[in-house]
Short mmCIF file of N, CA and C in Angstrom, two decimals:
data_model
loop_
_atom_site.label_atom_id
_atom_site.label_comp_id
_atom_site.label_asym_id
_atom_site.label_seq_id
_atom_site.Cartn_x
_atom_site.Cartn_y
_atom_site.Cartn_z
N MET A 1 138.57 -38.23 124.97
CA MET A 1 139.33 -39.06 123.76
C MET A 1 139.56 -38.04 122.83
N ALA A 2 140.76 -38.38 122.21
CA ALA A 2 141.01 -37.41 121.07
C ALA A 2 140.31 -37.49 119.91
N PRO A 3 139.96 -36.74 118.97
CA PRO A 3 139.21 -37.01 117.86
C PRO A 3 139.93 -37.78 116.95
N PRO A 4 139.13 -38.30 115.90
CA PRO A 4 140.21 -39.22 114.92
C PRO A 4 140.89 -38.47 114.01
N ILE A 5 142.04 -38.96 113.35
CA ILE A 5 143.04 -37.90 112.51
C ILE A 5 142.13 -38.18 111.18
N ALA A 6 142.00 -36.84 110.68
CA ALA A 6 141.26 -36.91 109.12
C ALA A 6 142.36 -37.52 108.28
N PRO A 7 141.96 -38.41 107.19
CA PRO A 7 142.77 -38.90 106.26
C PRO A 7 143.36 -37.70 105.48
N PRO A 8 144.50 -37.80 104.98
CA PRO A 8 145.27 -36.62 104.12
C PRO A 8 144.55 -36.38 102.85
N ILE A 9 144.61 -35.47 102.34
CA ILE A 9 143.91 -34.87 100.97
C ILE A 9 144.97 -34.89 99.87
N ALA A 10 144.81 -35.73 98.95
CA ALA A 10 145.84 -35.67 97.75
C ALA A 10 144.93 -35.00 96.63
N LEU A 11 145.63 -34.02 96.04
CA LEU A 11 144.92 -33.26 95.01
C LEU A 11 145.69 -33.86 93.81
N ASP A 12 144.70 -34.44 92.77
CA ASP A 12 145.19 -35.01 91.44
C ASP A 12 144.99 -34.12 90.54
N GLY A 13 146.04 -33.42 89.80
CA GLY A 13 145.71 -32.75 88.74
C GLY A 13 146.46 -33.27 87.40
N ALA A 14 146.87 -34.63 87.54
CA ALA A 14 147.68 -35.31 86.53
C ALA A 14 146.56 -35.99 85.52
N SER A 15 146.86 -36.15 84.36
CA SER A 15 146.07 -36.86 83.34
C SER A 15 146.00 -38.22 83.28
N ARG A 16 146.93 -38.81 83.99
CA ARG A 16 147.16 -40.34 84.01
C ARG A 16 146.30 -40.92 85.09
N ILE A 17 145.54 -41.84 84.67
CA ILE A 17 144.75 -42.52 85.64
C ILE A 17 145.11 -43.10 86.94
N ARG A 18 146.53 -43.66 86.96
CA ARG A 18 147.04 -44.39 88.21
C ARG A 18 148.00 -43.65 88.96
N CYS A 19 148.12 -42.23 88.65
CA CYS A 19 149.08 -41.42 89.43
C CYS A 19 148.63 -41.38 90.95
N ALA A 20 147.31 -41.33 91.03
CA ALA A 20 146.92 -41.23 92.65
C ALA A 20 146.46 -42.46 93.35
N GLU A 21 146.73 -43.54 92.63
CA GLU A 21 146.52 -44.86 93.00
C GLU A 21 146.81 -45.31 94.44
N LEU A 22 148.25 -45.01 94.60
CA LEU A 22 149.00 -45.30 95.85
C LEU A 22 148.45 -44.48 97.20
N PRO A 23 148.48 -43.10 96.81
CA PRO A 23 147.80 -42.40 97.96
C PRO A 23 146.50 -43.01 98.38
N ALA A 24 145.77 -43.14 97.41
CA ALA A 24 144.26 -43.59 97.65
C ALA A 24 144.42 -45.01 98.39
N ASP A 25 145.18 -45.84 98.14
CA ASP A 25 145.36 -47.24 98.82
C ASP A 25 145.71 -46.89 100.19
N LEU A 26 146.76 -46.03 100.44
CA LEU A 26 147.18 -45.54 101.69
C LEU A 26 146.17 -44.99 102.52
N GLY A 27 145.07 -44.78 102.08
CA GLY A 27 143.96 -43.95 103.03
C GLY A 27 143.75 -42.52 102.64
N ALA A 28 144.53 -42.04 101.77
CA ALA A 28 144.22 -40.49 101.22
C ALA A 28 142.79 -40.36 100.67
N ASP A 29 142.13 -39.18 100.70
CA ASP A 29 141.14 -38.93 100.23
C ASP A 29 141.60 -38.09 98.89
N VAL A 30 141.41 -38.73 97.71
CA VAL A 30 142.11 -38.20 96.39
C VAL A 30 140.91 -37.18 95.82
N VAL A 31 141.11 -35.98 95.51
CA VAL A 31 140.30 -35.05 94.71
C VAL A 31 140.95 -34.82 93.40
N ARG A 32 140.18 -35.36 92.30
CA ARG A 32 140.64 -35.10 91.01
C ARG A 32 140.39 -33.91 90.56
N VAL A 33 141.36 -32.97 89.95
CA VAL A 33 140.93 -31.78 89.28
C VAL A 33 141.17 -31.79 87.87
N GLU A 34 140.23 -31.56 86.91
CA GLU A 34 140.32 -31.64 85.71
C GLU A 34 140.16 -30.25 84.95
N ARG A 35 140.39 -30.21 83.85
CA ARG A 35 140.65 -28.78 83.04
C ARG A 35 139.42 -28.03 83.10
N PRO A 36 138.01 -28.56 82.80
CA PRO A 36 136.87 -27.68 82.85
C PRO A 36 136.66 -26.86 84.18
N ALA A 37 136.98 -27.68 85.16
CA ALA A 37 136.82 -27.55 86.59
C ALA A 37 137.84 -26.27 87.16
N ALA A 38 139.12 -26.36 86.44
CA ALA A 38 139.99 -25.38 86.82
C ALA A 38 140.83 -25.03 85.59
N ASP A 39 140.42 -24.10 84.90
CA ASP A 39 141.30 -23.57 83.73
C ASP A 39 142.29 -22.64 84.27
N LEU A 40 143.50 -22.98 84.41
CA LEU A 40 144.47 -22.42 85.19
C LEU A 40 144.62 -20.83 84.26
N LYS A 41 144.28 -20.70 82.93
CA LYS A 41 144.59 -19.50 82.26
C LYS A 41 143.44 -18.25 82.79
N GLU A 42 142.61 -18.83 83.39
CA GLU A 42 141.39 -17.94 83.97
C GLU A 42 141.74 -17.19 85.39
N PRO A 43 141.67 -16.38 85.78
CA PRO A 43 141.73 -15.94 87.23
C PRO A 43 140.95 -16.95 88.34
N ALA A 44 139.55 -16.95 87.83
CA ALA A 44 138.68 -17.55 88.81
C ALA A 44 139.27 -19.20 88.84
N GLY A 45 139.64 -19.76 87.73
CA GLY A 45 140.11 -21.15 87.67
C GLY A 45 141.62 -21.20 88.67
N ARG A 46 142.42 -20.14 88.63
CA ARG A 46 143.55 -20.15 89.22
C ARG A 46 143.39 -20.25 90.81
N ASP A 47 142.31 -19.05 91.15
CA ASP A 47 141.83 -19.05 92.54
C ASP A 47 141.46 -20.30 93.29
N ARG A 48 140.48 -21.00 92.32
CA ARG A 48 139.88 -22.11 92.52
C ARG A 48 140.83 -23.36 93.12
N ALA A 49 141.91 -23.45 92.06
CA ALA A 49 142.91 -24.53 92.13
C ALA A 49 143.88 -24.01 93.46
N LEU A 50 144.03 -22.88 93.62
CA LEU A 50 144.97 -22.52 94.77
C LEU A 50 144.18 -22.91 96.12
N ARG A 51 142.94 -22.63 96.11
CA ARG A 51 141.99 -22.85 97.24
C ARG A 51 142.23 -24.28 97.72
N LEU A 52 141.93 -25.13 96.56
CA LEU A 52 141.98 -26.61 96.73
C LEU A 52 143.59 -26.99 97.25
N ILE A 53 144.33 -26.39 96.58
CA ILE A 53 145.92 -26.66 97.05
C ILE A 53 145.96 -26.50 98.52
N ASP A 54 145.41 -25.21 99.06
CA ASP A 54 145.68 -25.03 100.20
C ASP A 54 145.06 -25.83 101.38
N ARG A 55 143.98 -26.67 100.98
CA ARG A 55 143.61 -27.69 101.95
C ARG A 55 144.06 -29.11 101.64
N ALA A 56 145.17 -29.50 100.82
CA ALA A 56 145.93 -30.43 100.63
C ALA A 56 146.81 -30.83 101.30
N GLU A 57 147.51 -32.18 101.30
CA GLU A 57 148.90 -32.34 101.95
C GLU A 57 149.71 -32.97 100.64
N VAL A 58 149.07 -33.46 99.73
CA VAL A 58 149.91 -33.81 98.55
C VAL A 58 149.27 -33.32 97.21
N LEU A 59 149.98 -32.81 96.36
CA LEU A 59 149.84 -32.23 95.11
C LEU A 59 150.66 -33.39 94.08
N ILE A 60 149.76 -33.72 93.10
CA ILE A 60 150.14 -34.58 91.92
C ILE A 60 149.72 -33.85 90.78
N GLU A 61 150.77 -33.43 89.81
CA GLU A 61 150.45 -32.36 88.70
C GLU A 61 151.03 -33.13 87.51
N GLY A 62 150.55 -32.69 86.52
CA GLY A 62 150.85 -33.29 85.04
C GLY A 62 150.95 -32.07 84.11
N ILE A 63 151.12 -31.11 84.40
CA ILE A 63 151.21 -30.02 83.41
C ILE A 63 152.56 -29.51 83.09
N ARG A 64 152.60 -28.65 82.20
CA ARG A 64 154.04 -28.42 81.53
C ARG A 64 154.99 -27.77 82.58
N PRO A 65 156.37 -28.11 82.36
CA PRO A 65 157.15 -27.31 83.39
C PRO A 65 157.17 -26.05 83.33
N GLY A 66 157.16 -25.44 84.61
CA GLY A 66 157.09 -24.04 84.95
C GLY A 66 155.74 -23.29 85.01
N VAL A 67 154.73 -24.10 84.91
CA VAL A 67 153.55 -23.69 85.11
C VAL A 67 153.22 -23.67 86.61
N THR A 68 153.57 -24.67 87.43
CA THR A 68 153.19 -24.79 88.85
C THR A 68 154.09 -23.61 89.28
N GLU A 69 155.34 -23.46 88.85
CA GLU A 69 156.49 -22.37 89.39
C GLU A 69 155.52 -21.30 89.47
N ARG A 70 155.15 -20.90 88.37
CA ARG A 70 154.55 -19.48 88.05
C ARG A 70 153.18 -19.23 89.01
N LEU A 71 152.66 -20.31 89.21
CA LEU A 71 151.49 -20.37 90.22
C LEU A 71 151.93 -20.57 91.86
N GLY A 72 153.22 -20.63 91.96
CA GLY A 72 153.88 -20.69 93.53
C GLY A 72 153.52 -22.23 94.01
N VAL A 73 153.42 -23.00 93.30
CA VAL A 73 153.09 -24.35 93.85
C VAL A 73 154.03 -25.11 93.04
N GLY A 74 155.02 -24.86 92.63
CA GLY A 74 156.41 -25.79 92.20
C GLY A 74 156.64 -26.60 93.35
N PRO A 75 157.89 -27.40 93.02
CA PRO A 75 158.57 -28.05 94.13
C PRO A 75 158.90 -27.09 95.43
N ASP A 76 159.26 -25.86 95.08
CA ASP A 76 159.64 -24.97 96.24
C ASP A 76 158.48 -24.55 96.83
N GLY A 77 157.71 -24.06 96.05
CA GLY A 77 156.31 -23.46 96.62
C GLY A 77 155.70 -24.30 97.46
N CYS A 78 155.71 -25.64 97.20
CA CYS A 78 154.98 -26.80 97.92
C CYS A 78 155.76 -27.07 99.39
N LEU A 79 157.09 -26.92 99.22
CA LEU A 79 157.95 -27.08 100.37
C LEU A 79 157.84 -26.11 101.50
N ALA A 80 157.36 -24.83 100.69
CA ALA A 80 157.15 -23.70 101.80
C ALA A 80 155.69 -23.79 102.37
N ARG A 81 154.92 -24.63 101.60
CA ARG A 81 153.48 -24.74 102.13
C ARG A 81 153.24 -25.99 102.94
N ASP A 82 154.46 -26.66 103.10
CA ASP A 82 154.38 -28.19 103.67
C ASP A 82 153.57 -29.04 103.21
N LEU A 83 153.79 -29.14 101.76
CA LEU A 83 153.06 -30.00 100.80
C LEU A 83 153.73 -30.98 100.01
N ALA A 84 153.61 -32.21 100.14
CA ALA A 84 154.13 -32.90 99.17
C ALA A 84 153.90 -32.73 97.77
N HIS A 85 155.06 -32.56 96.91
CA HIS A 85 154.63 -32.47 95.47
C HIS A 85 155.40 -33.61 94.56
N ARG A 86 154.47 -34.24 93.61
CA ARG A 86 154.79 -35.10 92.57
C ARG A 86 154.49 -34.71 91.11
N SER A 87 155.41 -34.65 90.28
CA SER A 87 155.07 -34.19 89.01
C SER A 87 154.97 -35.44 88.13
N ALA A 88 153.88 -35.58 87.58
CA ALA A 88 153.79 -36.80 86.53
C ALA A 88 153.56 -36.39 85.31
N ALA A 89 154.38 -35.21 84.83
CA ALA A 89 154.30 -34.45 83.54
C ALA A 89 154.99 -35.38 82.50
N ARG A 90 154.49 -35.46 81.40
CA ARG A 90 155.03 -36.16 80.22
C ARG A 90 156.27 -35.43 79.79
N HIS A 91 156.50 -34.23 80.26
CA HIS A 91 157.88 -33.39 79.58
C HIS A 91 158.84 -33.57 80.83
N ARG A 92 160.06 -33.54 80.54
CA ARG A 92 160.85 -33.38 81.61
C ARG A 92 160.94 -32.09 82.28
N HIS A 93 161.27 -32.02 83.58
CA HIS A 93 161.50 -30.57 84.04
C HIS A 93 163.00 -30.61 84.09
N ALA A 94 163.39 -29.47 83.80
CA ALA A 94 164.75 -29.14 83.74
C ALA A 94 165.59 -28.69 85.14
#
């Protein structure tokens, strides 16, 4: 008998409460990442966030345009990692 399929992991870095509601309703394990846990300005915070991203199937982010690209996890970086990307930023991406 094949082992059960583990639910996908959705990494929620958006500040809006309902952004990850749909993935959770569809059975994903949602991991919320908030600023004190992962300060992206510090190397340790960046490393911690990237380790979480490597385990996820979905990335929901709500930070300024360009920040995820500098970390290598913008839309193109997520595509290369076979990771779904959703921006919930209040600012428009150009």
